[in-house]
Each structure stands twice: as C-alpha cells, then as structure tokens.
mmCIF file of C-alpha atoms and ligand atoms in Angstrom:
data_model
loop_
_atom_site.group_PDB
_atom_site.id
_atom_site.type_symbol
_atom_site.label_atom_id
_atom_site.label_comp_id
_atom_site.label_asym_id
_atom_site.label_seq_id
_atom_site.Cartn_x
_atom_site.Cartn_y
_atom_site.Cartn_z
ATOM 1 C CA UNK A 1 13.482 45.393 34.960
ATOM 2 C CA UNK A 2 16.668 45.515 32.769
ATOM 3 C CA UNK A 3 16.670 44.084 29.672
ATOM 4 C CA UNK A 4 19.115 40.807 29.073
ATOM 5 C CA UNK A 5 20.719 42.071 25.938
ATOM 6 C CA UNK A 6 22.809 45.192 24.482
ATOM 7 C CA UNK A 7 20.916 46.158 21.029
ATOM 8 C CA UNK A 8 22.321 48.960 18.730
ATOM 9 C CA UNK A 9 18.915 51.315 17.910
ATOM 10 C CA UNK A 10 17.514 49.974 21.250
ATOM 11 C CA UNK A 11 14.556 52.467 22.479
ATOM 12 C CA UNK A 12 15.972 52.956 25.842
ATOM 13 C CA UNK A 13 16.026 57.193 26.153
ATOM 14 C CA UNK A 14 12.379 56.769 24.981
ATOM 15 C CA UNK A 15 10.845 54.442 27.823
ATOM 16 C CA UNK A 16 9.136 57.242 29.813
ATOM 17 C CA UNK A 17 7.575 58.267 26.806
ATOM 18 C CA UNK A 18 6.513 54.797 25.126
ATOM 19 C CA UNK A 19 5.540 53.643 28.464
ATOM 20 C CA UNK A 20 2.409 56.419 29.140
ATOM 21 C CA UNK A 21 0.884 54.430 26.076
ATOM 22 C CA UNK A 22 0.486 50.908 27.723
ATOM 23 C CA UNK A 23 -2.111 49.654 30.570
ATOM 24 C CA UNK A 24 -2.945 46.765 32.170
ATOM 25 C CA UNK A 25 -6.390 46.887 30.410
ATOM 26 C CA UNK A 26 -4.821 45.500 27.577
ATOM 27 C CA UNK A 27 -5.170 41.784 27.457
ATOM 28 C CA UNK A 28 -1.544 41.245 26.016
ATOM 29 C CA UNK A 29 1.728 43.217 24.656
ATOM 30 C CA UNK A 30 3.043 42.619 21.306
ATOM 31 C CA UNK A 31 6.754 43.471 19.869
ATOM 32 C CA UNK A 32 7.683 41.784 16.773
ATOM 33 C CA UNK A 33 10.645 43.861 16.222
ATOM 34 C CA UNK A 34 11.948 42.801 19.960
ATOM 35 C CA UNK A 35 15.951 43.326 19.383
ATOM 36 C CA UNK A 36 16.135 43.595 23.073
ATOM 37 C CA UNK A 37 12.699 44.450 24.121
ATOM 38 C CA UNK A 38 13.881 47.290 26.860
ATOM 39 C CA UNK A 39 9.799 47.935 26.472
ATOM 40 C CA UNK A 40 8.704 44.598 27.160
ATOM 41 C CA UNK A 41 11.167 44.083 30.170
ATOM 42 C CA UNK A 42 9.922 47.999 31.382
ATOM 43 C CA UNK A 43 6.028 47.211 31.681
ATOM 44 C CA UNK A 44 6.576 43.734 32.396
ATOM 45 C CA UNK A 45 3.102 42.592 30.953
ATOM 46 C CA UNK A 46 1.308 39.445 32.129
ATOM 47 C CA UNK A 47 0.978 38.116 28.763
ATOM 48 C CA UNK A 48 3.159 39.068 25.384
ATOM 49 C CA UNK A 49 3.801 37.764 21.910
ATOM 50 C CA UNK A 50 7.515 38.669 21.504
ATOM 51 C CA UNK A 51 9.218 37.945 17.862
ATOM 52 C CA UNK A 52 12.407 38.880 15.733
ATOM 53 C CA UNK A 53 13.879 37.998 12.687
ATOM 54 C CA UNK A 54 17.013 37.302 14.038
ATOM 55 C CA UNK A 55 17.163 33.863 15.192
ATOM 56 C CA UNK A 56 20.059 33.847 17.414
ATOM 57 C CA UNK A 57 18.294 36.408 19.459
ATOM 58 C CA UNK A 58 15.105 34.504 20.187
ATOM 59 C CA UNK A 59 16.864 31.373 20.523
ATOM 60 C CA UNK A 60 18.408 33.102 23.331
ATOM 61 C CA UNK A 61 15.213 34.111 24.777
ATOM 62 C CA UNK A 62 13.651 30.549 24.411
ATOM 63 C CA UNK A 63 16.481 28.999 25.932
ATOM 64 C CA UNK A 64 16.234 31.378 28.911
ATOM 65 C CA UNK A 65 12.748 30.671 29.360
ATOM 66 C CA UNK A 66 13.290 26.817 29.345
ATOM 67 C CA UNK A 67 16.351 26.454 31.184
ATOM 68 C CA UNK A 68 18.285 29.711 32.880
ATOM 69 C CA UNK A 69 20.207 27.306 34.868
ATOM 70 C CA UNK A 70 22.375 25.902 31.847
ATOM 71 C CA UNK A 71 23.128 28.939 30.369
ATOM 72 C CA UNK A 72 24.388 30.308 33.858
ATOM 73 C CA UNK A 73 26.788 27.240 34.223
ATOM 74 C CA UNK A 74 28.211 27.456 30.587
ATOM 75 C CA UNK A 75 28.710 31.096 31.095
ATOM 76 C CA UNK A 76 30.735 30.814 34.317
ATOM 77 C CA UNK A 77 33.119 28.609 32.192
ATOM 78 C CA UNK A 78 33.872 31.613 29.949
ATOM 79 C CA UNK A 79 36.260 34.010 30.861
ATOM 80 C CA UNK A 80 36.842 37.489 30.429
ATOM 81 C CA UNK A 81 39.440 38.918 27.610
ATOM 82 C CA UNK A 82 39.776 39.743 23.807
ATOM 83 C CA UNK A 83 41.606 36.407 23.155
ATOM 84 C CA UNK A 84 38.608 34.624 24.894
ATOM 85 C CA UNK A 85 35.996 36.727 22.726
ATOM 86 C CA UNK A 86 37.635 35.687 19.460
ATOM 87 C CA UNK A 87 37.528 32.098 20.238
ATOM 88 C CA UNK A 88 34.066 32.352 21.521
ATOM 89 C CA UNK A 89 33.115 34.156 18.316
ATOM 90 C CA UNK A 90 34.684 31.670 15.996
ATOM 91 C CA UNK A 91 32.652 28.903 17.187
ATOM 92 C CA UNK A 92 29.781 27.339 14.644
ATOM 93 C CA UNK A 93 26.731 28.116 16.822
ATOM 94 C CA UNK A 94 25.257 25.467 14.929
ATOM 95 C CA UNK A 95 27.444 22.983 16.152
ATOM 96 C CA UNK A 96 26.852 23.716 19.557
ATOM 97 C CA UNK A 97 24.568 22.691 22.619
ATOM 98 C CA UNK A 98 21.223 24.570 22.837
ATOM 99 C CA UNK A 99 22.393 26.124 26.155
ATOM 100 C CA UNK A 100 26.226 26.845 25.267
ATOM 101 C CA UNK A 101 24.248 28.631 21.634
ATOM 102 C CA UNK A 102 22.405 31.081 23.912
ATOM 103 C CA UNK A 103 25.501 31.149 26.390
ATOM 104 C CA UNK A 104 27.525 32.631 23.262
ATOM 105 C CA UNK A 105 25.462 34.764 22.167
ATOM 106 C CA UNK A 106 24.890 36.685 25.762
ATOM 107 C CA UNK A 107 28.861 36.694 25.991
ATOM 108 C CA UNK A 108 29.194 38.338 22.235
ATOM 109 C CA UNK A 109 26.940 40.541 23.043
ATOM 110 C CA UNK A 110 27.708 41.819 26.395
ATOM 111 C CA UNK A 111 31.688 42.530 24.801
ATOM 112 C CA UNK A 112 31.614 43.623 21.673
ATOM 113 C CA UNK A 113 31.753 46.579 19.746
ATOM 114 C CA UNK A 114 28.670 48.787 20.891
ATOM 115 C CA UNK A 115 25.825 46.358 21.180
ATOM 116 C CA UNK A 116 25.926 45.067 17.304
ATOM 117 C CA UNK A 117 24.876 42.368 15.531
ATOM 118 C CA UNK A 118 26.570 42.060 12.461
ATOM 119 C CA UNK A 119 26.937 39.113 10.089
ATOM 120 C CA UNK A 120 29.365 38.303 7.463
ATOM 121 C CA UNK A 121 27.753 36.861 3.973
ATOM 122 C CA UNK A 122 28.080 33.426 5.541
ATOM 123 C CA UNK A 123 26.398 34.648 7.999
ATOM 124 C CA UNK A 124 29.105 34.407 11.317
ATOM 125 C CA UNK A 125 28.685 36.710 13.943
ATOM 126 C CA UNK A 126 31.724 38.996 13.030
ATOM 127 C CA UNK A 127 31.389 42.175 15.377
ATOM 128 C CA UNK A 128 35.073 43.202 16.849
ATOM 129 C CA UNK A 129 35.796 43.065 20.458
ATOM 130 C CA UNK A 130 34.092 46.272 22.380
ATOM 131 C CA UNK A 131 36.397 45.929 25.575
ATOM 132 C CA UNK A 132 35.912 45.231 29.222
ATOM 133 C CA UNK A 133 34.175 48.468 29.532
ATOM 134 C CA UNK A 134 31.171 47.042 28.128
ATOM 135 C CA UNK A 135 30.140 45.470 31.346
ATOM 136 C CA UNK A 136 29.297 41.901 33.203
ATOM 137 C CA UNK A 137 28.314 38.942 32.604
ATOM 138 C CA UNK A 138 24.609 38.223 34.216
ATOM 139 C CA UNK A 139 24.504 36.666 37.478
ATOM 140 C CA UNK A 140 22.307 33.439 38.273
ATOM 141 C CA UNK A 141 19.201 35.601 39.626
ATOM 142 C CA UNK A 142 19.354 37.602 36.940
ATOM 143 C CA UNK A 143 18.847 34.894 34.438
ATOM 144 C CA UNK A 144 15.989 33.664 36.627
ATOM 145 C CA UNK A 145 14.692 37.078 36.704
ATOM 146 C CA UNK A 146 14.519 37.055 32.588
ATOM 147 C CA UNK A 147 13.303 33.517 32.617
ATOM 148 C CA UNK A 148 10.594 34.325 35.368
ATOM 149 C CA UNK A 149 9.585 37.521 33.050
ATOM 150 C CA UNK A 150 9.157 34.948 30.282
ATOM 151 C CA UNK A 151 7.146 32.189 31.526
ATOM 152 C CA UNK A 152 3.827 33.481 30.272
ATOM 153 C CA UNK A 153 5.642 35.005 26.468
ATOM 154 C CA UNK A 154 5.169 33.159 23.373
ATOM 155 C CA UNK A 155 8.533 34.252 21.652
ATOM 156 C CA UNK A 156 8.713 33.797 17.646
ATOM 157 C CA UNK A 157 11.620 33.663 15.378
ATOM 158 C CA UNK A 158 10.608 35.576 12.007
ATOM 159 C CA UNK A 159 9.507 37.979 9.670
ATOM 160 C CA UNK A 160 6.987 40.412 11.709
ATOM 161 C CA UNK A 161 4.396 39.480 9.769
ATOM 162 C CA UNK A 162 4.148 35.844 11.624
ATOM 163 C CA UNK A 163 4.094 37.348 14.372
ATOM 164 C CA UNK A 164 0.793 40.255 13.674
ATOM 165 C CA UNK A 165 -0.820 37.520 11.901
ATOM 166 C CA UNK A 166 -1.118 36.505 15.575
ATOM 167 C CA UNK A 167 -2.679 39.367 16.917
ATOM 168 C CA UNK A 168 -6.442 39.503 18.388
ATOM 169 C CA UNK A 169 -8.748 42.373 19.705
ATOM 170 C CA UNK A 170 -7.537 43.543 23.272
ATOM 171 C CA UNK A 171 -3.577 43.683 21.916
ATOM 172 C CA UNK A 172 -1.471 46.594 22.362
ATOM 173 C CA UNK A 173 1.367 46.258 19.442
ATOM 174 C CA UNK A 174 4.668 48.060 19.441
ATOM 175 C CA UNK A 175 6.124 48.632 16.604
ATOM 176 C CA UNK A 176 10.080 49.339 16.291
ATOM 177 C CA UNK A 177 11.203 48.323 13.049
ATOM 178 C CA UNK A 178 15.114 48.808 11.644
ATOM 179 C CA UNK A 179 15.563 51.957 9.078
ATOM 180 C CA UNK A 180 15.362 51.192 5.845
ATOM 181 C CA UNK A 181 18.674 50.898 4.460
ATOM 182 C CA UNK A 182 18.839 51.836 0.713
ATOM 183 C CA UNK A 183 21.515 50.564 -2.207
ATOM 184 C CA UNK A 184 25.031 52.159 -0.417
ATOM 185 C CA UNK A 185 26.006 49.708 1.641
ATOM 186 C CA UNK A 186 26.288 50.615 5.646
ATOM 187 C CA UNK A 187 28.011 49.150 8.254
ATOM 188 C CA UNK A 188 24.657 48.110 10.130
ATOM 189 C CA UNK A 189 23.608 45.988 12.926
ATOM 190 C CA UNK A 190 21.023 44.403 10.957
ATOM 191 C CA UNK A 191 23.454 43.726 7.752
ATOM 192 C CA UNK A 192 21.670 41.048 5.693
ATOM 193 C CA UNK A 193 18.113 41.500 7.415
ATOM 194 C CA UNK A 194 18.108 45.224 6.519
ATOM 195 C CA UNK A 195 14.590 46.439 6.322
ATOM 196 C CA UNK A 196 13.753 47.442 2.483
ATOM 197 C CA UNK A 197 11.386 49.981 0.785
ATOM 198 C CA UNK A 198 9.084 46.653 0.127
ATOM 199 C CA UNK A 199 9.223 45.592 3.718
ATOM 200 C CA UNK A 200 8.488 49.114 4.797
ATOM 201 C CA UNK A 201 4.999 49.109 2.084
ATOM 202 C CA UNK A 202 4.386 45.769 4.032
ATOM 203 C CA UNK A 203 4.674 47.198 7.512
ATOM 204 C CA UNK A 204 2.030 50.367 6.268
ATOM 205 C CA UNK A 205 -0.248 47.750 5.325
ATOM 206 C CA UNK A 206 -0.674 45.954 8.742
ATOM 207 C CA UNK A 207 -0.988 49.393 10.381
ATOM 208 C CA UNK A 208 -3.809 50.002 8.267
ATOM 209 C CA UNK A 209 -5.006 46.282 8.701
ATOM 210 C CA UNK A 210 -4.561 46.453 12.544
ATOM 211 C CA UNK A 211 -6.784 49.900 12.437
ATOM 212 C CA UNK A 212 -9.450 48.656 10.706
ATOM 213 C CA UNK A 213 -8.969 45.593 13.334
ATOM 214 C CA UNK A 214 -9.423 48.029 16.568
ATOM 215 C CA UNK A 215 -6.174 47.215 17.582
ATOM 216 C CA UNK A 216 -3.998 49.186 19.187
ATOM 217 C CA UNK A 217 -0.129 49.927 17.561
ATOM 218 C CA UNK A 218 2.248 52.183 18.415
ATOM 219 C CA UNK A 219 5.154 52.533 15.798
ATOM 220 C CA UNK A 220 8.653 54.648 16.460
ATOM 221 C CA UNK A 221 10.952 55.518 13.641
ATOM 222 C CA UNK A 222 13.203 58.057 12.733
ATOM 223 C CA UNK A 223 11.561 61.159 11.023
ATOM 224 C CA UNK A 224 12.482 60.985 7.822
ATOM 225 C CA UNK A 225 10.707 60.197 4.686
ATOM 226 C CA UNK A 226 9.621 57.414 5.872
ATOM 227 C CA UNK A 227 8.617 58.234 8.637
ATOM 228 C CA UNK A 228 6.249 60.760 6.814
ATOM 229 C CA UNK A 229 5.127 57.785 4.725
ATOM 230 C CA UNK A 230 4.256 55.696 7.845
ATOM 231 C CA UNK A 231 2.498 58.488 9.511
ATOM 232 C CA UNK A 232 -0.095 59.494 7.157
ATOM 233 C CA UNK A 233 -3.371 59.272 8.390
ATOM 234 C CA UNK A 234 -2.427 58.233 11.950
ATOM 235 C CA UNK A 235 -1.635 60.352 14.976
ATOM 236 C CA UNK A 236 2.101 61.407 15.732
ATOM 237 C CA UNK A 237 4.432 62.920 18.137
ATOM 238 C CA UNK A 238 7.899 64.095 18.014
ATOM 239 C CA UNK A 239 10.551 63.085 20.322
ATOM 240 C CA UNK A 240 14.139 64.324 20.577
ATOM 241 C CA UNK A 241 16.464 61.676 21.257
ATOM 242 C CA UNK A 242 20.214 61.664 20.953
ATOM 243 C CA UNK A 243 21.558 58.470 18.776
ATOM 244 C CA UNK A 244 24.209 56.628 17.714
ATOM 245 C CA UNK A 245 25.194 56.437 14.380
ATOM 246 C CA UNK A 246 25.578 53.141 12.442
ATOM 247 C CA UNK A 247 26.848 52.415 16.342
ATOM 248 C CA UNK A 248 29.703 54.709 16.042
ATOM 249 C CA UNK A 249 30.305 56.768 19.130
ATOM 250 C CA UNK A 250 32.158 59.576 17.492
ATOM 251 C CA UNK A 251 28.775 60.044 15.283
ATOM 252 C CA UNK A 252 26.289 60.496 18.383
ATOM 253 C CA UNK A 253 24.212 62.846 17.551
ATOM 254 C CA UNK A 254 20.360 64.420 18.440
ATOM 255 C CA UNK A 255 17.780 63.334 16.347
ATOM 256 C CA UNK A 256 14.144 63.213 15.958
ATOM 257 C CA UNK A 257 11.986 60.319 16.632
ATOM 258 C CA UNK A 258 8.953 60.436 15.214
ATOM 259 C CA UNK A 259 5.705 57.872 17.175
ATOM 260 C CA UNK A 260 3.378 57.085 14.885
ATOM 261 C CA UNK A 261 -0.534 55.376 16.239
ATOM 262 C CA UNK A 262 -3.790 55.288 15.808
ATOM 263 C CA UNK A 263 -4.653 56.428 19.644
ATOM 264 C CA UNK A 264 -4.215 60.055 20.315
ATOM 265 C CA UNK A 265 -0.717 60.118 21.647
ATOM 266 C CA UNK A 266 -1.307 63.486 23.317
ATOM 267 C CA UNK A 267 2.258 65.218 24.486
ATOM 268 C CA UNK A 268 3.554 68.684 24.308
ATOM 269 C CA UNK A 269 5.465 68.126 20.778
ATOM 270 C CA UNK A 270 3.311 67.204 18.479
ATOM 271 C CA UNK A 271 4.510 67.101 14.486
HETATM 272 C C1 SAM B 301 15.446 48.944 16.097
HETATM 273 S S1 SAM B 301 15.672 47.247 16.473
HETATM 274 C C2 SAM B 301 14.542 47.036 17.802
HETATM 275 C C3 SAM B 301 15.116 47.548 19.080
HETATM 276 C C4 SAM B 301 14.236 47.290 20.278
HETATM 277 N N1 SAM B 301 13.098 48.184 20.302
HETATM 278 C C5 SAM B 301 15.031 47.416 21.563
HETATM 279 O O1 SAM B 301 14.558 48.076 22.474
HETATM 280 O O2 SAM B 301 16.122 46.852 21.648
HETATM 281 C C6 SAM B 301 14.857 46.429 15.152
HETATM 282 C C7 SAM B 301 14.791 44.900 15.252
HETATM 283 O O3 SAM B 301 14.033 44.426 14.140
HETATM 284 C C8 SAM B 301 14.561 43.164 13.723
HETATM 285 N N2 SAM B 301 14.107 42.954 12.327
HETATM 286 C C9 SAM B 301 14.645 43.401 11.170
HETATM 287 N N3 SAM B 301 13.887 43.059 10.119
HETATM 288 C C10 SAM B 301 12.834 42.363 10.625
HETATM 289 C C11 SAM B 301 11.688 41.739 10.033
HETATM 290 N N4 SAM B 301 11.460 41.755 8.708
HETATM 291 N N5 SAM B 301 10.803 41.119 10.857
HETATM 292 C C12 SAM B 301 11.014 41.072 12.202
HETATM 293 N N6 SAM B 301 12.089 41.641 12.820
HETATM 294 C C13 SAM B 301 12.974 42.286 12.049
HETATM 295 C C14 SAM B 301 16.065 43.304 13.910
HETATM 296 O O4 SAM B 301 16.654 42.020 14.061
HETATM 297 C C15 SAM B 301 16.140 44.182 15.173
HETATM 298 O O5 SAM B 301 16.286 43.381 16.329
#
C-alpha cells in the first residue's frame, strides 16, 4: 500500500531492504519517527504504535482513522492552482474544523515544494507552491484504504520517547530519526523540531535500553559521525541510496545509509 503523505527524507528506495527485517511473528510494529510511514503502509502490520513529533501530521492520521469521509468531502471543495494553495496555506489550522485541519494539511502537502514541512518561527506552514506536477489529490477509497490500515494503530503525537516508553517484549521498532542539524542554520523540513546532539545521546540510550529489553530495533541514518556513534556495539549494514538534499533537486546526490540493530542484519554490504 502507498503511503498518504509526501515526506522529504522518506525511506522509500530502502523498502526492499527494511522490509526482509519484519515478520508476522512479531506481535506489533513500532515507528515513532513515522513522517509518512512508507514502512508501516509496506508491511501493513496487524497491530502498530505509530508516533511523530509533528502534530499536524498525526492529527492527520487520527482524523483519517476516525472519519475518512469528512476529509474526502472538504477536499473535493478545494481546487487545484497556486492562488488556491496560498489561500489554503494562510489559513490558522487552529481555527479550523478537525476534518478541514487534516483536509489542509493533505492538500499542502500533496503541492508544495518537494514534500516539506517547514515552519516559520510562529510556527505557519510556510513551504512555497511545488506545482501541479506534484500529483492528485486522494480519491474516496483511498482515504478508506488509509483509514482501514489504521483501525487497529494507536497513533501518538510527540517526542519518541512517549512513544518507546510504550514498547513491550514481542515489538519490532523502527527507528528513522531526522539528522542532526548543528548551529548553521539549514533550510530543513524539520526546521524548529531539528533533532540535536542531546536528542541524538537520548535516542543511543533507548537502543541500549530496548537491547537489554529483548526488543527488537532497527535504526537507519545517514553514515556519518553519527551514524558511527549510533552503531557502536550493534550490528550494521550499508546501503547506497541516492538523496535529496535539504529537498533540493539540483543537489540529488548518492549517499550512504547506514542500518544500525541489534539482530544480525545479514546482506552483501556490510560496514
Ligand atoms: C526522516 S523523517 C521519517 C521519514 C519516514 N521514515 C518516512 O518514511 O516518511 C523523521 C521524522 O521524525 C520526526 N521527528 C523529529 N524529531 C522528533 C522527535 N524528537 N520525536 C519524534 N519524532 C521526531 C519528524 O517530524 C519527521 O517526520
């Protein structure tokens, strides 16, 4: 199954490859850096813990779950244009239906610039129109499909540390977090949320913590430093995929990706 959302840093290319980790003999999947969850929608578990920090985003998959058929109608009334986009943009969400909310946020997302989220420091949406190019809306059934998908998903808006605080024996994690973004300021997708050097020394912890648990994690991140840092200990594999940086076309380029667990991850490539 598709996923429902564009995401800049989304795992797509890499869904063969993450997917020979997972098996139904895992009592649930758990993503708490879900941006669009292309792995969650792939394996289509029975039951997942889904979470984000960005709150838009899960509203949008909460309001899917409970009612598809809203969102639908209030997307129909939206039409297709850069004119339209700008006034869609410039509305408050938070002065808006629960339904229209998620509605805006599907139609931001589907047309503008390269998949981004980007905030200003008030925190509106303020991404530039991406063009028709960028696709369709979602049809009817395909809401229902999304909603259907999660009916059995307990979806979480926060910090991913709500979210493994959560996690029992039997869980297979996945672990995609944003790169850490240092002083120089970037034109990122995850702008104010950027993931630190302290959030990074947090996410090393719950590896360890979910090791000594027995529970299974799988963690992909570019190989850098970090990545190093991350790894140590833990079994990894290398993965070329071509990206797209800071969601600039122009600066697509091959790079590694480095998965990082603590089940042998096999594979012909290994670091
Ligand atoms: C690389 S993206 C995940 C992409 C995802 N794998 C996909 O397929 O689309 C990282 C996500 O982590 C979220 N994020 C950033 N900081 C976070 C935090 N401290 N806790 C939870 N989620 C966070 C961002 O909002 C973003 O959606």
């Amino acid at each position: 199954m598709q996923p429902l959302l564009r995401w800049a840093g989304s795992k797509r290319k890499l869904l063969p490859e993450l997917a020979r980790y997972w098996s139904p003999g895992f009592s649930r999947y758990v993503e708490p850096f879900a941006g669009s969850a292309c792995l969650f929608f792939r394996l289509a578990p029975e039951r997942a813990l889904i979470g984000d920090i960005n709150e838009e985003l899960v509203h949008v998959y909460k309001q899917v779950k409970k009612d598809s058929a809203s969102i639908g109608k209030a997307l129909r009334r939206m039409k297709i244009g850069r004119d339209e986009y700008l006034a869609v943009r410039s509305r408050n969400p938070a002065l808006l239906s629960p339904p229209v909310r998620a509605a805006r946020f599907i139609y931001l997302n589907r047309f503008c610039f390269n998949g981004l989220w980007r905030t200003n420091q008030q925190g509106r949406f303020n991404v530039p129109y991406g063009g028709r190019k960028c696709g369709q809306l979602p049809t009817e059934s395909q809401l229902q499909a999304v909603a259907r998908r999660l009916k059995s998903t307990r979806l979480v808006a926060g910090d991913f540390e709500t979210v493994l605080r959560q996690t029992k024996a039997g869980d297979f994690v996945y672990m995609d977090p944003p790169f850490r973004v240092t002083a120089r300021r970037v034109f990122t997708q995850y702008d104010r949320n950027a993931f630190s050097h302290s959030d990074l020394l947090r996410l090393r912890t719950w590896m360890e913590r979910l090791d000594a648990r027995r529970i299974t994690f799988l963690v992909s991140y570019a190989e850098s430093d970090e990545s190093a840092f991350l790894s140590e200990g833990f079994a990894t594999r290398k993965l070329s995929v071509r990206r797209n940086i800071a969601g600039f076309t122009a600066r697509r380029r091959a790079f590694s990706e480095v998965l990082i667990s603590n089940i042998n991850l096999g594979g012909d490539s290994p670091c």
